[in-house]
Amino acid sequence: MKYAAFLLPALAAASPVAQVVAPDGWADAPDPTKIQIVSASFSGNGCPQGSVSTTISPDKTVVTFGFDRFQTYIGPGFNPTEKTKNCQLHLNLKYPTGFQFAVVESTYHGYAQLDKGITGTFYSTYYFSQDAKATTTTQTSIAGGGIWASGQVYTKADRIPTASYIYSPCGANGILNVNNRIALTSTNSSAAGEITNDDATVAFTQQVNLMWRACK
Ligand SMILES: *[C@@H]1O[C@H](CO)[C@@H](O)[C@H](O)[C@H]1NC(C)=O
C-alpha cells in the first residue's frame, strides 16, 4: 500500500492539533506568513452550497472544513442515492517561489452507526489540477456490528508516506483537490446504517496539513 489510514472510535469530540512536520533532511519551511491559501471551494452531493464552513489557520497552513450535509444512509426506507456521497475540496494556493509542498496528513471526525452486515468505506483522493494524473488515494473501512451497532464517533487519520507525496508545481500557484467519498454497502437488506456528521457535539471536519520542500 502506498499510504496508511487509521480509523479509531473516540469517546469524546477530538480536538485535533494542527501541525507542520519537517522530517530530517528536508528544507525548513518558508516563513509561514508568506504562504497563502488564497481561496477554498467545494463541490459534490455531500456538500451543497451553504452547508460547509471553511476556516484557515492564522499561519495559513491548515484549512479546516466543517460539513453539515455530508451524510450517508442505508437500509429499509432509505433511497439508494443516500448510500454514497462525495465532497470534493478545491484549494487555491499561493506559495513562495522555490518551494513545493506535499499533503502529509488529513484528519476526519464524524459519527457512524452501522448494523452487522453494513460496511462503510472512506475514500480520499488527492491531486493537483496541473497534474491530475498524479493522484494519491487513501481507503479505509468500518465493518458494522460490535461497538458500531450502537453508534460511535470516529476519527479517521490519513498519513501519506514520502514515496507517494504529491507535490505542487514548482514556482506557481497550485490548485489542490481532495475528493472525499463515503460509501455504504450491505449484505443484509434488513440491516441499516449511517455515517454522518449530523450530531450536535461532533463535527465532521477535515484538516489538510501542508509540508514544504525546496524546489530542485
Ligand atoms: C439482518 O439484519 C437484521 C437487522 O439488523 C437482523 O435482525 C438479522 O438477524 C440479520 N440477518 C442476518 C442473517 O444476519
Tab-separated table of C-alpha atoms and ligand atoms in Angstrom:
chain	number	residue	atom	x	y	z
A	1	MET	CA	0.000	0.000	0.000
A	2	LYS	CA	1.128	3.492	-0.749
A	3	TYR	CA	-0.388	5.020	2.320
A	4	ALA	CA	-1.639	4.344	5.777
A	5	ALA	CA	-5.043	5.228	7.059
A	6	PHE	CA	-6.193	4.836	10.630
A	7	LEU	CA	-9.716	4.714	11.861
A	8	LEU	CA	-10.439	4.792	15.564
A	9	PRO	CA	-13.548	5.148	17.665
A	10	ALA	CA	-13.354	8.071	20.030
A	11	LEU	CA	-15.140	8.585	23.304
A	12	ALA	CA	-15.359	12.336	23.073
A	13	ALA	CA	-15.108	15.011	20.466
A	14	ALA	CA	-11.466	15.210	19.485
A	15	SER	CA	-9.550	18.446	19.480
A	16	PRO	CA	-7.101	17.970	16.627
A	17	VAL	CA	-3.906	19.969	16.815
A	18	ALA	CA	-2.668	21.430	13.589
A	19	GLN	CA	0.957	20.716	12.895
A	20	VAL	CA	3.555	21.178	10.220
A	21	VAL	CA	6.181	18.450	10.418
A	22	ALA	CA	9.626	18.766	8.878
A	23	PRO	CA	11.452	15.411	8.699
A	24	ASP	CA	15.238	15.236	8.745
A	25	GLY	CA	16.896	16.354	5.541
A	26	TRP	CA	14.018	18.453	4.389
A	27	ALA	CA	14.251	22.144	3.805
A	28	ASP	CA	12.984	24.317	6.582
A	29	ALA	CA	9.507	25.539	5.937
A	30	PRO	CA	9.395	29.021	4.483
A	31	ASP	CA	8.095	31.892	6.523
A	32	PRO	CA	4.514	30.826	7.138
A	33	THR	CA	3.314	34.361	6.671
A	34	LYS	CA	4.287	34.047	3.006
A	35	ILE	CA	2.045	31.041	2.493
A	36	GLN	CA	-1.360	31.999	1.288
A	37	ILE	CA	-4.377	29.804	0.970
A	38	VAL	CA	-5.994	32.149	-1.495
A	39	SER	CA	-9.417	30.568	-1.518
A	40	ALA	CA	-11.239	27.321	-0.901
A	41	SER	CA	-14.298	25.931	-2.604
A	42	PHE	CA	-16.106	22.614	-2.738
A	43	SER	CA	-18.448	20.599	-4.914
A	44	GLY	CA	-20.392	17.366	-4.691
A	45	ASN	CA	-23.672	15.977	-3.425
A	46	GLY	CA	-22.250	15.680	0.093
A	47	CYS	CA	-21.571	19.391	0.353
A	48	PRO	CA	-24.252	21.551	-1.243
A	49	GLN	CA	-23.695	25.289	-1.161
A	50	GLY	CA	-24.316	26.747	2.263
A	51	SER	CA	-23.541	23.506	4.095
A	52	VAL	CA	-19.777	23.865	4.530
A	53	SER	CA	-17.791	26.144	6.792
A	54	THR	CA	-14.176	26.873	5.929
A	55	THR	CA	-11.567	28.094	8.397
A	56	ILE	CA	-7.961	28.908	7.553
A	57	SER	CA	-5.455	28.927	10.404
A	58	PRO	CA	-3.713	32.218	11.228
A	59	ASP	CA	-0.461	30.965	9.678
A	60	LYS	CA	-2.394	29.884	6.561
A	61	THR	CA	-1.022	26.345	6.598
A	62	VAL	CA	-4.100	24.497	7.751
A	63	VAL	CA	-7.619	24.538	6.384
A	64	THR	CA	-10.495	23.169	8.334
A	65	PHE	CA	-13.825	22.329	6.733
A	66	GLY	CA	-16.986	21.649	8.631
A	67	PHE	CA	-19.700	19.659	6.864
A	68	ASP	CA	-23.384	19.895	7.708
A	69	ARG	CA	-24.771	17.644	4.991
A	70	PHE	CA	-22.084	15.031	4.408
A	71	GLN	CA	-24.401	12.223	5.465
A	72	THR	CA	-24.937	8.723	4.133
A	73	TYR	CA	-27.698	6.249	4.973
A	74	ILE	CA	-28.550	2.684	4.004
A	75	GLY	CA	-31.324	0.327	4.993
A	76	PRO	CA	-35.095	-0.097	4.818
A	77	GLY	CA	-36.806	3.133	3.857
A	78	PHE	CA	-33.754	4.930	2.532
A	79	ASN	CA	-33.384	5.900	-1.093
A	80	PRO	CA	-30.380	4.098	-2.638
A	81	THR	CA	-28.970	7.502	-3.612
A	82	GLU	CA	-28.342	8.129	0.111
A	83	LYS	CA	-25.766	5.365	0.452
A	84	THR	CA	-22.887	7.222	-1.130
A	85	LYS	CA	-21.942	10.886	-1.001
A	86	ASN	CA	-18.905	12.806	-2.074
A	87	CYS	CA	-17.460	16.200	-1.374
A	88	GLN	CA	-14.549	17.456	-3.390
A	89	LEU	CA	-12.487	20.264	-1.913
A	90	HIS	CA	-10.630	22.719	-4.122
A	91	LEU	CA	-7.857	24.777	-2.531
A	92	ASN	CA	-6.382	27.643	-4.491
A	93	LEU	CA	-2.901	28.063	-3.055
A	94	LYS	CA	-0.136	30.571	-3.464
A	95	TYR	CA	3.325	29.770	-2.140
A	96	PRO	CA	6.809	31.268	-2.221
A	97	THR	CA	8.808	30.696	-5.381
A	98	GLY	CA	11.352	27.948	-4.795
A	99	PHE	CA	9.250	25.723	-2.631
A	100	GLN	CA	6.831	22.921	-3.178
A	101	PHE	CA	4.565	21.318	-0.680
A	102	ALA	CA	3.161	17.897	-0.094
A	103	VAL	CA	0.000	16.777	1.583
A	104	VAL	CA	1.059	14.768	4.582
A	105	GLU	CA	-1.952	14.311	6.791
A	106	SER	CA	-5.637	14.809	6.939
A	107	THR	CA	-7.971	14.050	9.800
A	108	TYR	CA	-11.687	13.427	9.741
A	109	HIS	CA	-14.169	13.292	12.582
A	110	GLY	CA	-17.699	12.066	12.392
A	111	TYR	CA	-20.325	9.657	13.631
A	112	ALA	CA	-21.155	6.149	12.478
A	113	GLN	CA	-23.942	3.741	13.409
A	114	LEU	CA	-23.684	0.519	11.445
A	115	ASP	CA	-25.595	-2.717	11.985
A	116	LYS	CA	-23.838	-6.009	11.382
A	117	GLY	CA	-23.817	-6.571	7.639
A	118	ILE	CA	-23.188	-2.931	6.770
A	119	THR	CA	-19.764	-1.687	5.737
A	120	GLY	CA	-18.801	1.944	5.466
A	121	THR	CA	-15.804	2.891	3.330
A	122	PHE	CA	-13.999	6.218	3.126
A	123	TYR	CA	-12.006	7.240	0.061
A	124	SER	CA	-9.900	10.394	-0.203
A	125	THR	CA	-8.112	11.195	-3.447
A	126	TYR	CA	-5.538	13.998	-3.565
A	127	TYR	CA	-4.304	15.631	-6.767
A	128	PHE	CA	-3.274	18.932	-8.241
A	129	SER	CA	-5.231	20.345	-11.148
A	130	GLN	CA	-1.939	20.937	-13.000
A	131	ASP	CA	-1.123	17.218	-12.892
A	132	ALA	CA	-4.421	15.415	-12.490
A	133	LYS	CA	-2.918	12.039	-13.396
A	134	ALA	CA	-0.736	12.029	-10.272
A	135	THR	CA	-3.104	11.043	-7.521
A	136	THR	CA	-2.856	9.501	-4.086
A	137	THR	CA	-5.905	7.762	-2.669
A	138	THR	CA	-6.477	6.555	0.850
A	139	GLN	CA	-9.156	3.992	1.629
A	140	THR	CA	-10.340	2.713	4.976
A	141	SER	CA	-13.446	0.888	6.147
A	142	ILE	CA	-15.651	0.286	9.146
A	143	ALA	CA	-17.302	-3.137	9.429
A	144	GLY	CA	-20.664	-2.839	11.141
A	145	GLY	CA	-21.738	-4.622	14.296
A	146	GLY	CA	-19.924	-4.685	17.616
A	147	ILE	CA	-19.316	-1.223	19.037
A	148	TRP	CA	-20.547	0.366	15.815
A	149	ALA	CA	-24.055	-1.097	16.176
A	150	SER	CA	-24.846	1.368	18.948
A	151	GLY	CA	-23.164	4.318	17.267
A	152	GLN	CA	-19.739	5.865	17.827
A	153	VAL	CA	-17.930	8.992	16.922
A	154	TYR	CA	-14.800	8.252	14.945
A	155	THR	CA	-11.514	9.807	13.926
A	156	LYS	CA	-10.005	8.950	10.562
A	157	ALA	CA	-6.385	9.980	10.055
A	158	ASP	CA	-4.624	9.712	6.706
A	159	ARG	CA	-0.834	9.642	6.653
A	160	ILE	CA	0.761	9.600	3.238
A	161	PRO	CA	4.387	8.402	3.222
A	162	THR	CA	7.161	10.260	1.454
A	163	ALA	CA	7.266	7.966	-1.586
A	164	SER	CA	3.767	8.860	-2.606
A	165	TYR	CA	3.758	12.519	-1.708
A	166	ILE	CA	2.262	14.604	-4.418
A	167	TYR	CA	3.929	17.951	-4.862
A	168	SER	CA	2.585	21.200	-6.092
A	169	PRO	CA	4.036	22.595	-9.310
A	170	CYS	CA	7.287	24.494	-8.695
A	171	GLY	CA	7.131	28.222	-8.502
A	172	ALA	CA	3.472	28.592	-9.303
A	173	ASN	CA	0.104	28.778	-7.810
A	174	GLY	CA	-1.457	25.380	-7.384
A	175	ILE	CA	-4.962	24.099	-7.043
A	176	LEU	CA	-5.101	21.136	-4.691
A	177	ASN	CA	-8.178	18.945	-4.965
A	178	VAL	CA	-9.262	16.464	-2.310
A	179	ASN	CA	-12.104	14.240	-3.397
A	180	ASN	CA	-13.705	12.634	-0.351
A	181	ARG	CA	-16.280	9.897	-0.733
A	182	ILE	CA	-18.187	7.810	1.785
A	183	ALA	CA	-19.919	4.647	0.557
A	184	LEU	CA	-22.147	2.240	2.473
A	185	THR	CA	-22.692	-1.348	1.344
A	186	SER	CA	-24.887	-4.071	2.788
A	187	THR	CA	-25.089	-7.846	2.825
A	188	ASN	CA	-28.427	-7.840	4.680
A	189	SER	CA	-31.406	-5.926	3.316
A	190	SER	CA	-32.920	-5.654	6.811
A	191	ALA	CA	-29.846	-4.024	8.327
A	192	ALA	CA	-29.386	-0.257	8.497
A	193	GLY	CA	-26.535	2.142	8.884
A	194	GLU	CA	-25.460	5.732	8.687
A	195	ILE	CA	-22.255	7.666	8.555
A	196	THR	CA	-22.957	11.277	9.186
A	197	ASN	CA	-21.842	14.439	10.870
A	198	ASP	CA	-25.378	15.213	11.880
A	199	ASP	CA	-24.539	15.244	15.561
A	200	ALA	CA	-24.700	18.206	17.843
A	201	THR	CA	-21.396	17.566	19.574
A	202	VAL	CA	-19.127	16.112	16.890
A	203	ALA	CA	-18.396	17.943	13.716
A	204	PHE	CA	-17.250	16.105	10.666
A	205	THR	CA	-14.194	18.195	9.950
A	206	GLN	CA	-11.223	17.722	7.723
A	207	GLN	CA	-7.804	19.192	8.226
A	208	VAL	CA	-5.253	19.310	5.467
A	209	ASN	CA	-1.716	19.916	6.670
A	210	LEU	CA	0.854	21.132	4.225
A	211	MET	CA	4.523	20.146	4.159
A	212	TRP	CA	7.189	22.039	2.253
A	213	ARG	CA	10.349	21.123	0.366
A	214	ALA	CA	12.772	23.154	-1.704
A	215	CYS	CA	12.380	23.095	-5.484
A	216	LYS	CA	15.265	21.416	-7.300
B	1	LIG	C1	-30.208	-8.872	9.247
B	1	LIG	O1	-30.326	-7.650	9.960
B	1	LIG	C2	-31.364	-7.627	10.904
B	1	LIG	C3	-31.411	-6.216	11.483
B	1	LIG	O2	-30.162	-5.840	11.984
B	1	LIG	C4	-31.116	-8.708	11.952
B	1	LIG	O3	-32.185	-8.719	12.882
B	1	LIG	C5	-30.976	-10.061	11.293
B	1	LIG	O4	-30.612	-11.018	12.262
B	1	LIG	C6	-29.921	-10.018	10.210
B	1	LIG	N1	-29.892	-11.268	9.476
B	1	LIG	C7	-28.771	-11.963	9.339
B	1	LIG	C8	-28.882	-13.213	8.520
B	1	LIG	O5	-27.693	-11.615	9.820
